[in-house]
Amino acid sequence: MIGLPDSTTACLFDLDGVLTSTATLHEAAWRKTFDGFLAGWPEGDREPFTHVDYLASVDGRPRADGVRTFLATRGITLPEGTPDDSPELPTVHGVGNRKNELLLATIEEQGVEPYAGSVAYLKAARDAGLAIGVVTSSANGEAVLASAHLTEYVQARVDGVVIARDGLAGKPAPDSFLAGARALGASPERTAVFEDAISGVEAGTAGGFGYVVGVNRAGTPDHADALRARGADIVVDDLADLLGAP
């Protein structure tokens, strides 16, 4: 009893905020990055980065997309640069690399903790014979899964490295989830998607997936309503809430 339609044969999980608590680390790294950048930028709106900005502009998106989307809300457009730009360069990739530098330092210092309810759900899904994949915009997916001791549950991983390598459009486009389903040999209509980000729920809906589970880690009615409005079939505060559901 894992709370999914009987026709479900596979599950695709977002990573940060769904399986692990790293979403809070991502948000903190983005805040430090953007606030530092805006403080030294001479033009545009330099209002500090907020939680609302994180949810609307960054959460669930590939790193470079997040930089472009947020800075556009402040009236700022940067040159693209290249993926190996120094974190000090005022380019899209430079700003993104600064954020990743801060994130990796925090992960190395603090480690990664999976949500207990998510571990219980992964075990239940595996015991039920469902194929399991992870689809994350983070380029650090492999390292985060290993640090959280979740690798053993995952049969396919589509992360930021794969997205860049294969030229996939990032969430809210469905491409990465569709790639995850293909990697598992599963059809979208028989696959459940688990997402805490609005952009991720939109991606699951756009891909025609059979069931989209919204995970309201924010714990607020507004975020739950937003997940439903973007197409979530059900919204839970924790994956353990699905265990034993009819």
Short mmCIF file of C-alpha atoms in Angstrom, two decimals:
data_model
loop_
_atom_site.label_atom_id
_atom_site.label_comp_id
_atom_site.label_asym_id
_atom_site.label_seq_id
_atom_site.Cartn_x
_atom_site.Cartn_y
_atom_site.Cartn_z
CA MET A 1 0.00 0.00 0.00
CA ILE A 2 2.05 2.93 -1.28
CA GLY A 3 -0.70 5.32 -2.29
CA LEU A 4 -0.29 5.06 -6.06
CA PRO A 5 -2.62 3.83 -8.83
CA ASP A 6 -2.48 0.06 -9.33
CA SER A 7 -1.22 0.60 -12.89
CA THR A 8 2.01 2.24 -11.66
CA THR A 9 5.19 0.36 -12.53
CA ALA A 10 7.85 3.03 -11.92
CA CYS A 11 8.62 6.03 -9.71
CA LEU A 12 10.72 9.08 -10.57
CA PHE A 13 11.82 11.15 -7.58
CA ASP A 14 13.25 14.62 -7.50
CA LEU A 15 16.18 14.67 -5.09
CA ASP A 16 16.57 17.94 -3.17
CA GLY A 17 13.52 18.51 -0.99
CA VAL A 18 11.90 15.18 -1.86
CA LEU A 19 14.43 12.54 -0.82
CA THR A 20 16.98 14.71 0.99
CA SER A 21 16.95 17.90 3.02
CA THR A 22 19.46 19.54 0.70
CA ALA A 23 16.85 21.99 -0.65
CA THR A 24 17.52 24.19 2.38
CA LEU A 25 21.25 24.08 1.60
CA HIS A 26 20.58 25.03 -2.02
CA GLU A 27 18.42 27.96 -0.96
CA ALA A 28 21.04 29.22 1.49
CA ALA A 29 23.77 28.97 -1.16
CA TRP A 30 21.63 30.83 -3.70
CA ARG A 31 20.82 33.55 -1.17
CA LYS A 32 24.46 34.13 -0.30
CA THR A 33 25.43 34.10 -3.98
CA PHE A 34 22.74 36.47 -5.21
CA ASP A 35 22.91 38.87 -2.27
CA GLY A 36 26.65 39.17 -2.72
CA PHE A 37 26.29 39.69 -6.45
CA LEU A 38 23.51 42.29 -6.15
CA ALA A 39 25.40 44.25 -3.50
CA GLY A 40 28.20 44.82 -5.97
CA TRP A 41 26.13 45.35 -9.11
CA PRO A 42 25.57 49.00 -10.11
CA GLU A 43 22.26 48.66 -11.97
CA GLY A 44 18.82 47.08 -11.64
CA ASP A 45 16.75 46.19 -8.60
CA ARG A 46 19.10 45.15 -5.78
CA GLU A 47 16.47 43.90 -3.33
CA PRO A 48 17.81 40.86 -1.45
CA PHE A 49 16.99 37.32 -2.56
CA THR A 50 13.98 35.89 -0.69
CA HIS A 51 12.29 32.54 -0.13
CA VAL A 52 9.59 33.63 -2.59
CA ASP A 53 12.32 34.26 -5.17
CA TYR A 54 13.72 30.78 -4.52
CA LEU A 55 10.38 29.07 -5.12
CA ALA A 56 9.46 31.17 -8.16
CA SER A 57 12.76 31.52 -9.99
CA VAL A 58 15.26 28.88 -8.91
CA ASP A 59 13.73 25.82 -7.25
CA GLY A 60 13.91 22.75 -9.50
CA ARG A 61 15.57 24.51 -12.44
CA PRO A 62 19.02 23.79 -13.86
CA ARG A 63 21.61 26.09 -12.33
CA ALA A 64 22.12 28.41 -15.31
CA ASP A 65 18.35 28.68 -15.86
CA GLY A 66 17.97 29.72 -12.23
CA VAL A 67 20.56 32.47 -12.61
CA ARG A 68 18.90 33.85 -15.75
CA THR A 69 15.37 33.62 -14.35
CA PHE A 70 16.10 35.29 -11.03
CA LEU A 71 18.29 38.07 -12.40
CA ALA A 72 15.63 38.85 -15.01
CA THR A 73 13.27 39.68 -12.14
CA ARG A 74 15.83 42.31 -11.07
CA GLY A 75 16.21 43.72 -14.58
CA ILE A 76 19.70 42.26 -15.00
CA THR A 77 21.01 40.35 -18.03
CA LEU A 78 24.50 38.85 -17.94
CA PRO A 79 26.65 37.36 -20.70
CA GLU A 80 26.45 33.58 -20.74
CA GLY A 81 30.14 32.85 -20.33
CA THR A 82 31.22 29.20 -20.35
CA PRO A 83 30.71 26.32 -17.90
CA ASP A 84 34.30 26.58 -16.67
CA ASP A 85 34.06 30.29 -15.79
CA SER A 86 35.64 31.41 -12.53
CA PRO A 87 33.08 31.88 -9.72
CA GLU A 88 34.20 35.51 -9.59
CA LEU A 89 33.19 36.33 -13.17
CA PRO A 90 29.95 38.32 -13.74
CA THR A 91 28.51 35.79 -16.21
CA VAL A 92 25.60 33.38 -15.98
CA HIS A 93 27.98 30.46 -15.53
CA GLY A 94 30.27 32.39 -13.21
CA VAL A 95 27.40 33.20 -10.82
CA GLY A 96 26.16 29.61 -11.05
CA ASN A 97 29.63 28.25 -10.29
CA ARG A 98 29.88 30.51 -7.24
CA LYS A 99 26.63 29.03 -5.93
CA ASN A 100 27.87 25.49 -6.55
CA GLU A 101 31.15 26.24 -4.80
CA LEU A 102 29.26 27.38 -1.69
CA LEU A 103 26.91 24.39 -1.83
CA LEU A 104 29.67 21.80 -2.11
CA ALA A 105 31.55 23.36 0.80
CA THR A 106 28.42 23.12 2.95
CA ILE A 107 27.74 19.51 1.95
CA GLU A 108 31.33 18.56 2.73
CA GLU A 109 31.07 20.23 6.13
CA GLN A 110 27.57 19.09 7.14
CA GLY A 111 26.89 15.97 5.07
CA VAL A 112 23.49 15.06 3.63
CA GLU A 113 20.55 13.67 5.56
CA PRO A 114 17.71 11.85 3.79
CA TYR A 115 14.18 12.33 5.10
CA ALA A 116 13.25 9.30 7.19
CA GLY A 117 9.82 9.14 5.57
CA SER A 118 11.42 9.13 2.13
CA VAL A 119 13.74 6.25 3.03
CA ALA A 120 10.74 4.28 4.29
CA TYR A 121 8.90 5.03 1.07
CA LEU A 122 11.83 4.00 -1.12
CA LYS A 123 12.01 0.69 0.72
CA ALA A 124 8.26 0.16 0.28
CA ALA A 125 8.40 1.02 -3.43
CA ARG A 126 11.32 -1.35 -3.95
CA ASP A 127 9.55 -4.11 -2.03
CA ALA A 128 6.48 -3.54 -4.21
CA GLY A 129 8.59 -4.25 -7.29
CA LEU A 130 8.50 -0.73 -8.73
CA ALA A 131 11.38 0.61 -10.78
CA ILE A 132 12.99 3.64 -9.13
CA GLY A 133 14.76 6.59 -10.73
CA VAL A 134 15.96 10.01 -9.62
CA VAL A 135 15.54 13.08 -11.80
CA THR A 136 17.24 16.20 -10.51
CA SER A 137 18.49 19.43 -12.04
CA SER A 138 21.46 19.34 -9.67
CA ALA A 139 24.82 18.48 -11.18
CA ASN A 140 25.71 16.94 -7.81
CA GLY A 141 23.12 14.17 -7.91
CA GLU A 142 25.56 11.27 -7.72
CA ALA A 143 27.44 12.75 -4.77
CA VAL A 144 24.29 13.66 -2.85
CA LEU A 145 22.78 10.18 -3.30
CA ALA A 146 26.03 8.60 -2.10
CA SER A 147 26.34 10.93 0.89
CA ALA A 148 22.73 10.19 1.88
CA HIS A 149 23.25 6.40 1.42
CA LEU A 150 20.42 6.19 -1.13
CA THR A 151 22.31 4.89 -4.17
CA GLU A 152 21.22 1.30 -3.56
CA TYR A 153 17.58 2.19 -4.24
CA VAL A 154 18.15 3.96 -7.56
CA GLN A 155 18.20 2.14 -10.89
CA ALA A 156 18.47 5.23 -13.09
CA ARG A 157 19.70 8.77 -12.49
CA VAL A 158 19.11 11.81 -14.69
CA ASP A 159 20.90 14.76 -13.13
CA GLY A 160 22.37 18.07 -14.22
CA VAL A 161 25.38 16.33 -15.74
CA VAL A 162 23.15 14.14 -17.92
CA ILE A 163 20.87 17.07 -18.79
CA ALA A 164 23.84 19.10 -20.05
CA ARG A 165 25.46 16.14 -21.82
CA ASP A 166 22.30 15.17 -23.70
CA GLY A 167 21.09 18.73 -24.35
CA LEU A 168 17.83 18.21 -22.47
CA ALA A 169 15.58 21.13 -21.64
CA GLY A 170 15.36 21.64 -17.88
CA LYS A 171 12.24 21.68 -15.74
CA PRO A 172 9.49 22.90 -16.22
CA ALA A 173 9.99 21.15 -19.58
CA PRO A 174 9.30 17.40 -19.23
CA ASP A 175 12.46 16.24 -21.04
CA SER A 176 14.44 15.09 -18.00
CA PHE A 177 11.54 13.10 -16.57
CA LEU A 178 10.88 11.51 -19.97
CA ALA A 179 14.56 10.55 -20.13
CA GLY A 180 14.24 9.01 -16.67
CA ALA A 181 11.25 6.94 -17.75
CA ARG A 182 13.13 5.73 -20.84
CA ALA A 183 16.11 4.76 -18.69
CA LEU A 184 13.80 2.60 -16.56
CA GLY A 185 12.01 1.14 -19.59
CA ALA A 186 8.73 2.56 -18.28
CA SER A 187 5.92 4.37 -20.06
CA PRO A 188 5.06 7.83 -18.69
CA GLU A 189 1.41 6.95 -18.18
CA ARG A 190 2.43 4.15 -15.81
CA THR A 191 5.03 6.23 -13.97
CA ALA A 192 4.58 8.38 -10.86
CA VAL A 193 6.54 11.63 -10.43
CA PHE A 194 7.41 13.01 -6.98
CA GLU A 195 8.25 16.73 -6.80
CA ASP A 196 8.43 19.55 -4.27
CA ALA A 197 9.08 22.31 -6.83
CA ILE A 198 6.39 24.04 -8.85
CA SER A 199 8.58 23.74 -11.96
CA GLY A 200 8.92 20.00 -11.33
CA VAL A 201 5.20 19.44 -10.94
CA GLU A 202 4.68 21.36 -14.18
CA ALA A 203 7.22 19.08 -15.86
CA GLY A 204 5.49 15.93 -14.64
CA THR A 205 2.13 17.22 -15.84
CA ALA A 206 3.49 18.31 -19.22
CA GLY A 207 5.07 14.88 -19.75
CA GLY A 208 1.74 13.08 -19.41
CA PHE A 209 2.85 11.08 -16.38
CA GLY A 210 0.21 8.89 -14.81
CA TYR A 211 0.41 10.33 -11.30
CA VAL A 212 2.13 13.44 -9.95
CA VAL A 213 2.78 13.68 -6.21
CA GLY A 214 3.44 17.17 -4.87
CA VAL A 215 5.59 17.26 -1.72
CA ASN A 216 4.88 20.35 0.38
CA ARG A 217 8.13 20.68 2.31
CA ALA A 218 7.34 24.36 2.81
CA GLY A 219 4.42 23.20 4.94
CA THR A 220 2.26 26.14 3.89
CA PRO A 221 -1.27 26.10 2.43
CA ASP A 222 -0.16 28.53 -0.29
CA HIS A 223 2.55 26.22 -1.57
CA ALA A 224 0.24 23.20 -1.40
CA ASP A 225 -2.35 25.13 -3.42
CA ALA A 226 0.30 26.15 -5.96
CA LEU A 227 1.39 22.52 -6.42
CA ARG A 228 -2.21 21.46 -7.00
CA ALA A 229 -2.82 24.35 -9.39
CA ARG A 230 0.17 23.24 -11.51
CA GLY A 231 -1.17 19.70 -11.80
CA ALA A 232 -0.29 17.63 -8.72
CA ASP A 233 -2.78 14.77 -8.29
CA ILE A 234 -2.12 14.70 -4.55
CA VAL A 235 -0.09 16.86 -2.16
CA VAL A 236 1.56 15.45 0.97
CA ASP A 237 3.88 16.93 3.57
CA ASP A 238 6.04 13.79 3.67
CA LEU A 239 6.25 10.66 1.52
CA ALA A 240 5.47 8.54 4.56
CA ASP A 241 1.96 10.05 4.40
CA LEU A 242 1.35 7.84 1.35
CA LEU A 243 2.21 4.59 3.08
CA GLY A 244 -0.90 2.61 3.83
CA ALA A 245 -3.05 4.93 1.71
CA PRO A 246 -5.65 3.15 -0.42
#
